[in-house]
Amino acid sequence: MSGVAELNERIRDTLSGLVGVEITEVRQRRLVGRLRAEPRLFAANGYLHAATVVALADTLCGFGALEHLPPGAESFTTVELKANLLGTAREGIIECVAKLVHGGRTTQVWDAEVKHIDSNRTIALFRCTQLNLYPHE
């Protein structure tokens, strides 16, 4: 399993790095990460853009999928994702906890909860399905 520093290095020059995602914990079947709510990540209404929230959750679930590939799989691709947006924020730390719900040979299903740390309010519930990719024979 990769460490926090290694995964954060891989994020640096990606969309996840652009929005400021930082992975803070990597464990079996679970990853935790965060970003800071700031004006450059806001929508026109002055609140955190939904795409920022989805980027955070999708990043954690995606790295989780990579860390939990079954034997012989080389990578994965997302085949479905869904987010229930329950709130928003204008400041503070936004944290995401991603958990593996199903880890099969063909697919993985990940759930994530995104929270505003200062208020302890849930901002979003996220679920994605990943298709494990194997080399062509």
Tab-separated table of N, CA and C in Angstrom:
chain	number	residue	atom	x	y	z
A	1	MET	N	0.845	-1.178	0.000
A	1	MET	CA	0.000	0.000	0.000
A	1	MET	C	0.891	1.242	0.000
A	2	SER	N	0.552	2.202	-0.841
A	2	SER	CA	1.315	3.441	-0.933
A	2	SER	C	1.102	4.285	0.316
A	3	GLY	N	2.084	5.142	0.591
A	3	GLY	CA	1.969	6.032	1.734
A	3	GLY	C	1.375	7.377	1.351
A	4	VAL	N	1.066	8.168	2.359
A	4	VAL	CA	0.472	9.487	2.169
A	4	VAL	C	1.365	10.367	1.304
A	5	ALA	N	2.667	10.419	1.602
A	5	ALA	CA	3.584	11.288	0.854
A	5	ALA	C	3.626	10.910	-0.622
A	6	GLU	N	3.672	9.625	-0.918
A	6	GLU	CA	3.714	9.164	-2.311
A	6	GLU	C	2.443	9.557	-3.066
A	7	LEU	N	1.297	9.377	-2.454
A	7	LEU	CA	0.043	9.730	-3.125
A	7	LEU	C	-0.072	11.239	-3.317
A	8	ASN	N	0.343	12.023	-2.328
A	8	ASN	CA	0.296	13.477	-2.482
A	8	ASN	C	1.238	13.958	-3.579
A	9	GLU	N	2.353	13.291	-3.755
A	9	GLU	CA	3.263	13.632	-4.859
A	9	GLU	C	2.594	13.352	-6.201
A	10	ARG	N	1.857	12.275	-6.299
A	10	ARG	CA	1.158	11.935	-7.553
A	10	ARG	C	0.038	12.925	-7.866
A	11	ILE	N	-0.529	13.547	-6.859
A	11	ILE	CA	-1.613	14.520	-7.028
A	11	ILE	C	-1.105	15.846	-7.585
A	12	ARG	N	0.111	16.201	-7.258
A	12	ARG	CA	0.620	17.563	-7.440
A	12	ARG	C	0.266	18.213	-8.769
A	13	ASP	N	0.521	17.602	-9.880
A	13	ASP	CA	0.303	18.214	-11.198
A	13	ASP	C	-0.963	17.704	-11.881
A	14	THR	N	-2.009	17.463	-11.111
A	14	THR	CA	-3.283	16.971	-11.644
A	14	THR	C	-4.401	17.938	-11.249
A	15	LEU	N	-5.606	17.667	-11.712
A	15	LEU	CA	-6.761	18.462	-11.300
A	15	LEU	C	-6.880	18.491	-9.776
A	16	SER	N	-6.651	17.352	-9.154
A	16	SER	CA	-6.745	17.270	-7.692
A	16	SER	C	-5.769	18.222	-7.021
A	17	GLY	N	-4.564	18.308	-7.557
A	17	GLY	CA	-3.584	19.252	-7.036
A	17	GLY	C	-3.996	20.692	-7.269
A	18	LEU	N	-4.590	20.941	-8.414
A	18	LEU	CA	-5.040	22.290	-8.760
A	18	LEU	C	-6.066	22.815	-7.758
A	19	VAL	N	-6.961	21.963	-7.294
A	19	VAL	CA	-7.969	22.402	-6.322
A	19	VAL	C	-7.490	22.260	-4.875
A	20	GLY	N	-6.284	21.719	-4.672
A	20	GLY	CA	-5.693	21.677	-3.341
A	20	GLY	C	-5.992	20.447	-2.510
A	21	VAL	N	-6.328	19.338	-3.150
A	21	VAL	CA	-6.589	18.103	-2.399
A	21	VAL	C	-5.302	17.626	-1.742
A	22	GLU	N	-5.406	17.254	-0.484
A	22	GLU	CA	-4.294	16.669	0.263
A	22	GLU	C	-4.793	15.386	0.917
A	23	ILE	N	-4.115	14.280	0.657
A	23	ILE	CA	-4.453	13.012	1.312
A	23	ILE	C	-3.781	13.007	2.680
A	24	THR	N	-4.543	12.655	3.708
A	24	THR	CA	-4.020	12.695	5.075
A	24	THR	C	-3.924	11.322	5.736
A	25	GLU	N	-4.603	10.327	5.167
A	25	GLU	CA	-4.593	8.989	5.773
A	25	GLU	C	-4.860	7.940	4.705
A	26	VAL	N	-4.067	6.871	4.744
A	26	VAL	CA	-4.263	5.732	3.841
A	26	VAL	C	-4.261	4.478	4.705
A	27	ARG	N	-5.391	3.785	4.692
A	27	ARG	CA	-5.503	2.535	5.440
A	27	ARG	C	-6.196	1.503	4.573
A	28	GLN	N	-6.224	0.279	5.058
A	28	GLN	CA	-6.939	-0.772	4.356
A	28	GLN	C	-8.413	-0.394	4.250
A	29	ARG	N	-8.933	-0.334	3.016
A	29	ARG	CA	-10.341	-0.067	2.724
A	29	ARG	C	-10.802	1.345	3.083
A	30	ARG	N	-9.860	2.285	3.290
A	30	ARG	CA	-10.242	3.639	3.718
A	30	ARG	C	-9.141	4.642	3.385
A	31	LEU	N	-9.543	5.792	2.846
A	31	LEU	CA	-8.641	6.920	2.626
A	31	LEU	C	-9.316	8.179	3.145
A	32	VAL	N	-8.508	9.113	3.638
A	32	VAL	CA	-9.012	10.392	4.130
A	32	VAL	C	-8.205	11.497	3.471
A	33	GLY	N	-8.890	12.563	3.096
A	33	GLY	CA	-8.216	13.713	2.509
A	33	GLY	C	-9.011	14.976	2.751
A	34	ARG	N	-8.433	16.102	2.342
A	34	ARG	CA	-9.095	17.375	2.599
A	34	ARG	C	-8.639	18.437	1.620
A	35	LEU	N	-9.348	19.543	1.665
A	35	LEU	CA	-8.941	20.754	0.965
A	35	LEU	C	-9.483	21.939	1.745
A	36	ARG	N	-8.954	23.113	1.440
A	36	ARG	CA	-9.409	24.336	2.100
A	36	ARG	C	-10.381	25.062	1.184
A	37	ALA	N	-11.553	25.424	1.720
A	37	ALA	CA	-12.519	26.221	0.963
A	37	ALA	C	-11.950	27.629	0.817
A	38	GLU	N	-11.842	28.083	-0.424
A	38	GLU	CA	-11.325	29.425	-0.693
A	38	GLU	C	-11.982	29.956	-1.958
A	39	PRO	N	-12.012	31.277	-2.141
A	39	PRO	CA	-12.773	31.887	-3.242
A	39	PRO	C	-12.495	31.316	-4.630
A	40	ARG	N	-11.283	30.894	-4.921
A	40	ARG	CA	-10.995	30.361	-6.262
A	40	ARG	C	-11.737	29.050	-6.543
A	41	LEU	N	-12.293	28.431	-5.509
A	41	LEU	CA	-13.031	27.175	-5.654
A	41	LEU	C	-14.542	27.368	-5.558
A	42	PHE	N	-14.984	28.617	-5.572
A	42	PHE	CA	-16.407	28.926	-5.408
A	42	PHE	C	-17.130	28.983	-6.741
A	43	ALA	N	-18.422	28.754	-6.681
A	43	ALA	CA	-19.318	28.962	-7.823
A	43	ALA	C	-19.708	30.444	-7.861
A	44	ALA	N	-20.478	30.810	-8.861
A	44	ALA	CA	-20.905	32.202	-9.035
A	44	ALA	C	-21.731	32.714	-7.853
A	45	ASN	N	-22.343	31.812	-7.083
A	45	ASN	CA	-23.160	32.227	-5.937
A	45	ASN	C	-22.341	32.528	-4.684
A	46	GLY	N	-21.008	32.357	-4.764
A	46	GLY	CA	-20.148	32.670	-3.633
A	46	GLY	C	-19.934	31.532	-2.653
A	47	TYR	N	-20.376	30.339	-3.007
A	47	TYR	CA	-20.188	29.162	-2.162
A	47	TYR	C	-19.352	28.120	-2.895
A	48	LEU	N	-18.847	27.165	-2.156
A	48	LEU	CA	-18.016	26.102	-2.711
A	48	LEU	C	-18.706	25.443	-3.899
A	49	HIS	N	-18.008	25.363	-5.013
A	49	HIS	CA	-18.557	24.792	-6.249
A	49	HIS	C	-18.762	23.287	-6.075
A	50	ALA	N	-19.870	22.775	-6.574
A	50	ALA	CA	-20.159	21.337	-6.497
A	50	ALA	C	-19.047	20.509	-7.128
A	51	ALA	N	-18.454	21.011	-8.206
A	51	ALA	CA	-17.375	20.274	-8.873
A	51	ALA	C	-16.158	20.125	-7.965
A	52	THR	N	-15.931	21.083	-7.083
A	52	THR	CA	-14.832	20.980	-6.123
A	52	THR	C	-15.092	19.836	-5.152
A	53	VAL	N	-16.311	19.749	-4.669
A	53	VAL	CA	-16.693	18.686	-3.733
A	53	VAL	C	-16.567	17.323	-4.409
A	54	VAL	N	-17.046	17.221	-5.639
A	54	VAL	CA	-16.960	15.961	-6.388
A	54	VAL	C	-15.501	15.620	-6.674
A	55	ALA	N	-14.682	16.615	-7.003
A	55	ALA	CA	-13.258	16.357	-7.259
A	55	ALA	C	-12.580	15.768	-6.027
A	56	LEU	N	-12.894	16.300	-4.857
A	56	LEU	CA	-12.320	15.773	-3.619
A	56	LEU	C	-12.737	14.320	-3.401
A	57	ALA	N	-14.026	14.051	-3.471
A	57	ALA	CA	-14.526	12.689	-3.232
A	57	ALA	C	-14.014	11.709	-4.285
A	58	ASP	N	-14.036	12.116	-5.543
A	58	ASP	CA	-13.603	11.237	-6.626
A	58	ASP	C	-12.108	10.939	-6.536
A	59	THR	N	-11.326	11.917	-6.106
A	59	THR	CA	-9.886	11.706	-5.922
A	59	THR	C	-9.626	10.640	-4.870
A	60	LEU	N	-10.289	10.757	-3.734
A	60	LEU	CA	-10.075	9.787	-2.653
A	60	LEU	C	-10.527	8.395	-3.060
A	61	CYS	N	-11.688	8.306	-3.698
A	61	CYS	CA	-12.183	7.001	-4.150
A	61	CYS	C	-11.290	6.427	-5.244
A	62	GLY	N	-10.804	7.275	-6.136
A	62	GLY	CA	-9.928	6.812	-7.215
A	62	GLY	C	-8.608	6.264	-6.698
A	63	PHE	N	-7.978	6.987	-5.787
A	63	PHE	CA	-6.743	6.466	-5.208
A	63	PHE	C	-7.021	5.213	-4.387
A	64	GLY	N	-8.172	5.171	-3.742
A	64	GLY	CA	-8.556	3.956	-3.033
A	64	GLY	C	-8.673	2.775	-3.973
A	65	ALA	N	-9.292	3.000	-5.129
A	65	ALA	CA	-9.430	1.927	-6.121
A	65	ALA	C	-8.065	1.440	-6.588
A	66	LEU	N	-7.147	2.366	-6.840
A	66	LEU	CA	-5.793	1.964	-7.252
A	66	LEU	C	-5.100	1.140	-6.173
A	67	GLU	N	-5.288	1.533	-4.937
A	67	GLU	CA	-4.640	0.838	-3.820
A	67	GLU	C	-5.250	-0.537	-3.551
A	68	HIS	N	-6.439	-0.791	-4.074
A	68	HIS	CA	-7.147	-2.045	-3.786
A	68	HIS	C	-7.464	-2.851	-5.041
A	69	LEU	N	-6.645	-2.701	-6.073
A	69	LEU	CA	-6.845	-3.500	-7.288
A	69	LEU	C	-6.657	-4.982	-6.968
A	70	PRO	N	-7.487	-5.847	-7.529
A	70	PRO	CA	-7.303	-7.283	-7.315
A	70	PRO	C	-6.073	-7.781	-8.077
A	71	PRO	N	-5.566	-8.944	-7.716
A	71	PRO	CA	-4.397	-9.497	-8.400
A	71	PRO	C	-4.617	-9.569	-9.913
A	72	GLY	N	-3.623	-9.099	-10.663
A	72	GLY	CA	-3.669	-9.143	-12.118
A	72	GLY	C	-4.240	-7.898	-12.765
A	73	ALA	N	-4.996	-7.095	-12.027
A	73	ALA	CA	-5.562	-5.856	-12.588
A	73	ALA	C	-4.462	-4.806	-12.679
A	74	GLU	N	-4.503	-4.013	-13.761
A	74	GLU	CA	-3.489	-2.974	-13.977
A	74	GLU	C	-3.965	-1.589	-13.570
A	75	SER	N	-5.246	-1.354	-13.683
A	75	SER	CA	-5.791	-0.033	-13.405
A	75	SER	C	-7.306	-0.151	-13.230
A	76	PHE	N	-8.003	0.967	-13.349
A	76	PHE	CA	-9.458	0.984	-13.235
A	76	PHE	C	-9.985	2.143	-14.062
A	77	THR	N	-11.278	2.144	-14.292
A	77	THR	CA	-11.960	3.306	-14.855
A	77	THR	C	-13.300	3.453	-14.145
A	78	THR	N	-13.715	4.685	-13.971
A	78	THR	CA	-14.999	4.952	-13.322
A	78	THR	C	-16.122	4.690	-14.306
A	79	VAL	N	-17.104	3.895	-13.899
A	79	VAL	CA	-18.255	3.625	-14.762
A	79	VAL	C	-19.521	4.316	-14.260
A	80	GLU	N	-19.530	4.737	-13.005
A	80	GLU	CA	-20.674	5.485	-12.491
A	80	GLU	C	-20.236	6.283	-11.272
A	81	LEU	N	-20.792	7.484	-11.147
A	81	LEU	CA	-20.615	8.242	-9.916
A	81	LEU	C	-21.862	9.055	-9.635
A	82	LYS	N	-22.096	9.292	-8.353
A	82	LYS	CA	-23.289	10.013	-7.912
A	82	LYS	C	-22.940	10.783	-6.656
A	83	ALA	N	-23.454	11.995	-6.568
A	83	ALA	CA	-23.254	12.804	-5.368
A	83	ALA	C	-24.577	13.410	-4.928
A	84	ASN	N	-24.879	13.265	-3.648
A	84	ASN	CA	-25.986	13.989	-3.033
A	84	ASN	C	-25.365	15.178	-2.313
A	85	LEU	N	-25.646	16.375	-2.810
A	85	LEU	CA	-25.093	17.594	-2.225
A	85	LEU	C	-26.063	18.095	-1.162
A	86	LEU	N	-25.615	18.090	0.087
A	86	LEU	CA	-26.484	18.366	1.226
A	86	LEU	C	-26.224	19.720	1.871
A	87	GLY	N	-25.126	20.347	1.520
A	87	GLY	CA	-24.756	21.625	2.112
A	87	GLY	C	-23.579	22.203	1.362
A	88	THR	N	-23.031	23.290	1.883
A	88	THR	CA	-21.885	23.920	1.242
A	88	THR	C	-21.090	24.676	2.296
A	89	ALA	N	-20.067	25.396	1.853
A	89	ALA	CA	-19.210	26.142	2.775
A	89	ALA	C	-18.597	27.326	2.044
A	90	ARG	N	-18.116	28.291	2.823
A	90	ARG	CA	-17.416	29.452	2.268
A	90	ARG	C	-16.022	29.593	2.850
A	91	GLU	N	-15.718	28.802	3.878
A	91	GLU	CA	-14.402	28.874	4.508
A	91	GLU	C	-14.151	27.581	5.272
A	92	GLY	N	-12.909	27.401	5.680
A	92	GLY	CA	-12.566	26.262	6.512
A	92	GLY	C	-12.100	25.050	5.724
A	93	ILE	N	-11.908	23.973	6.454
A	93	ILE	CA	-11.400	22.723	5.893
A	93	ILE	C	-12.571	21.812	5.554
A	94	ILE	N	-12.505	21.243	4.362
A	94	ILE	CA	-13.481	20.270	3.885
A	94	ILE	C	-12.769	18.920	3.880
A	95	GLU	N	-13.311	17.946	4.596
A	95	GLU	CA	-12.672	16.629	4.716
A	95	GLU	C	-13.538	15.560	4.076
A	96	CYS	N	-12.872	14.591	3.466
A	96	CYS	CA	-13.556	13.473	2.828
A	96	CYS	C	-13.013	12.164	3.392
A	97	VAL	N	-13.915	11.274	3.751
A	97	VAL	CA	-13.552	9.916	4.160
A	97	VAL	C	-14.153	8.974	3.126
A	98	ALA	N	-13.291	8.227	2.433
A	98	ALA	CA	-13.723	7.279	1.402
A	98	ALA	C	-13.532	5.860	1.920
A	99	LYS	N	-14.550	5.022	1.701
A	99	LYS	CA	-14.506	3.641	2.196
A	99	LYS	C	-14.899	2.671	1.093
A	100	LEU	N	-14.162	1.569	1.016
A	100	LEU	CA	-14.470	0.501	0.071
A	100	LEU	C	-15.679	-0.277	0.580
A	101	VAL	N	-16.733	-0.330	-0.229
A	101	VAL	CA	-17.957	-1.043	0.125
A	101	VAL	C	-17.963	-2.431	-0.503
A	102	HIS	N	-17.443	-2.521	-1.726
A	102	HIS	CA	-17.390	-3.791	-2.461
A	102	HIS	C	-16.081	-3.832	-3.231
A	103	GLY	N	-15.314	-4.877	-3.030
A	103	GLY	CA	-14.066	-5.066	-3.759
A	103	GLY	C	-14.060	-6.417	-4.442
A	104	GLY	N	-14.559	-6.471	-5.666
A	104	GLY	CA	-14.626	-7.718	-6.409
A	104	GLY	C	-13.575	-7.799	-7.495
A	105	ARG	N	-13.577	-8.900	-8.229
A	105	ARG	CA	-12.627	-9.076	-9.327
A	105	ARG	C	-12.935	-8.123	-10.477
A	106	THR	N	-14.200	-7.840	-10.720
A	106	THR	CA	-14.605	-7.009	-11.852
A	106	THR	C	-14.805	-5.550	-11.461
A	107	THR	N	-15.434	-5.313	-10.325
A	107	THR	CA	-15.745	-3.937	-9.926
A	107	THR	C	-15.384	-3.665	-8.469
A	108	GLN	N	-15.285	-2.379	-8.183
A	108	GLN	CA	-15.180	-1.878	-6.821
A	108	GLN	C	-16.259	-0.810	-6.651
A	109	VAL	N	-16.844	-0.741	-5.466
A	109	VAL	CA	-17.785	0.331	-5.143
A	109	VAL	C	-17.237	1.057	-3.917
A	110	TRP	N	-17.144	2.374	-4.037
A	110	TRP	CA	-16.626	3.226	-2.970
A	110	TRP	C	-17.688	4.230	-2.546
A	111	ASP	N	-17.813	4.439	-1.252
A	111	ASP	CA	-18.657	5.489	-0.687
A	111	ASP	C	-17.755	6.529	-0.034
A	112	ALA	N	-18.167	7.787	-0.114
A	112	ALA	CA	-17.415	8.859	0.534
A	112	ALA	C	-18.385	9.827	1.196
A	113	GLU	N	-17.968	10.328	2.337
A	113	GLU	CA	-18.707	11.389	3.016
A	113	GLU	C	-17.806	12.610	3.074
A	114	VAL	N	-18.338	13.743	2.636
A	114	VAL	CA	-17.596	15.001	2.632
A	114	VAL	C	-18.202	15.893	3.710
A	115	LYS	N	-17.340	16.379	4.626
A	115	LYS	CA	-17.818	17.177	5.761
A	115	LYS	C	-17.065	18.496	5.863
A	116	HIS	N	-17.749	19.506	6.381
A	116	HIS	CA	-17.121	20.764	6.772
A	116	HIS	C	-16.639	20.556	8.206
A	117	ILE	N	-15.329	20.594	8.408
A	117	ILE	CA	-14.752	20.228	9.701
A	117	ILE	C	-15.221	21.159	10.822
A	118	ASP	N	-15.200	22.472	10.581
A	118	ASP	CA	-15.531	23.427	11.647
A	118	ASP	C	-16.943	23.235	12.194
A	119	SER	N	-17.898	22.963	11.328
A	119	SER	CA	-19.293	22.819	11.759
A	119	SER	C	-19.704	21.356	11.953
A	120	ASN	N	-18.856	20.428	11.512
A	120	ASN	CA	-19.146	18.990	11.532
A	120	ASN	C	-20.396	18.645	10.716
A	121	ARG	N	-20.720	19.488	9.728
A	121	ARG	CA	-21.881	19.245	8.865
A	121	ARG	C	-21.464	18.447	7.632
A	122	THR	N	-22.306	17.503	7.247
A	122	THR	CA	-22.071	16.754	6.018
A	122	THR	C	-22.446	17.629	4.833
A	123	ILE	N	-21.508	17.768	3.900
A	123	ILE	CA	-21.724	18.559	2.686
A	123	ILE	C	-22.214	17.670	1.551
A	124	ALA	N	-21.686	16.438	1.481
A	124	ALA	CA	-22.074	15.553	0.379
A	124	ALA	C	-21.889	14.095	0.756
A	125	LEU	N	-22.727	13.269	0.156
A	125	LEU	CA	-22.565	11.817	0.164
A	125	LEU	C	-22.307	11.417	-1.278
A	126	PHE	N	-21.287	10.611	-1.495
A	126	PHE	CA	-20.794	10.302	-2.834
A	126	PHE	C	-20.638	8.796	-2.960
A	127	ARG	N	-20.960	8.256	-4.128
A	127	ARG	CA	-20.738	6.834	-4.405
A	127	ARG	C	-20.246	6.701	-5.834
A	128	CYS	N	-19.262	5.822	-6.027
A	128	CYS	CA	-18.795	5.549	-7.388
A	128	CYS	C	-18.530	4.060	-7.557
A	129	THR	N	-18.665	3.622	-8.799
A	129	THR	CA	-18.369	2.244	-9.184
A	129	THR	C	-17.192	2.279	-10.135
A	130	GLN	N	-16.186	1.459	-9.838
A	130	GLN	CA	-14.967	1.391	-10.642
A	130	GLN	C	-14.891	0.020	-11.311
A	131	LEU	N	-14.555	0.032	-12.588
A	131	LEU	CA	-14.330	-1.199	-13.338
A	131	LEU	C	-12.838	-1.493	-13.308
A	132	ASN	N	-12.456	-2.645	-12.763
A	132	ASN	CA	-11.050	-3.041	-12.735
A	132	ASN	C	-10.611	-3.430	-14.144
A	133	LEU	N	-9.436	-2.955	-14.552
A	133	LEU	CA	-8.926	-3.196	-15.905
A	133	LEU	C	-7.766	-4.182	-15.873
A	134	TYR	N	-7.831	-5.145	-16.770
A	134	TYR	CA	-6.818	-6.197	-16.874
A	134	TYR	C	-6.114	-6.085	-18.220
A	135	PRO	N	-4.867	-6.564	-18.316
A	135	PRO	CA	-4.159	-6.500	-19.603
A	135	PRO	C	-4.840	-7.372	-20.654
A	136	HIS	N	-4.757	-6.921	-21.903
A	136	HIS	CA	-5.291	-7.719	-23.017
A	136	HIS	C	-4.373	-8.905	-23.256
A	137	GLU	N	-4.960	-10.034	-23.561
A	137	GLU	CA	-4.140	-11.231	-23.801
A	137	GLU	C	-4.037	-11.533	-25.263
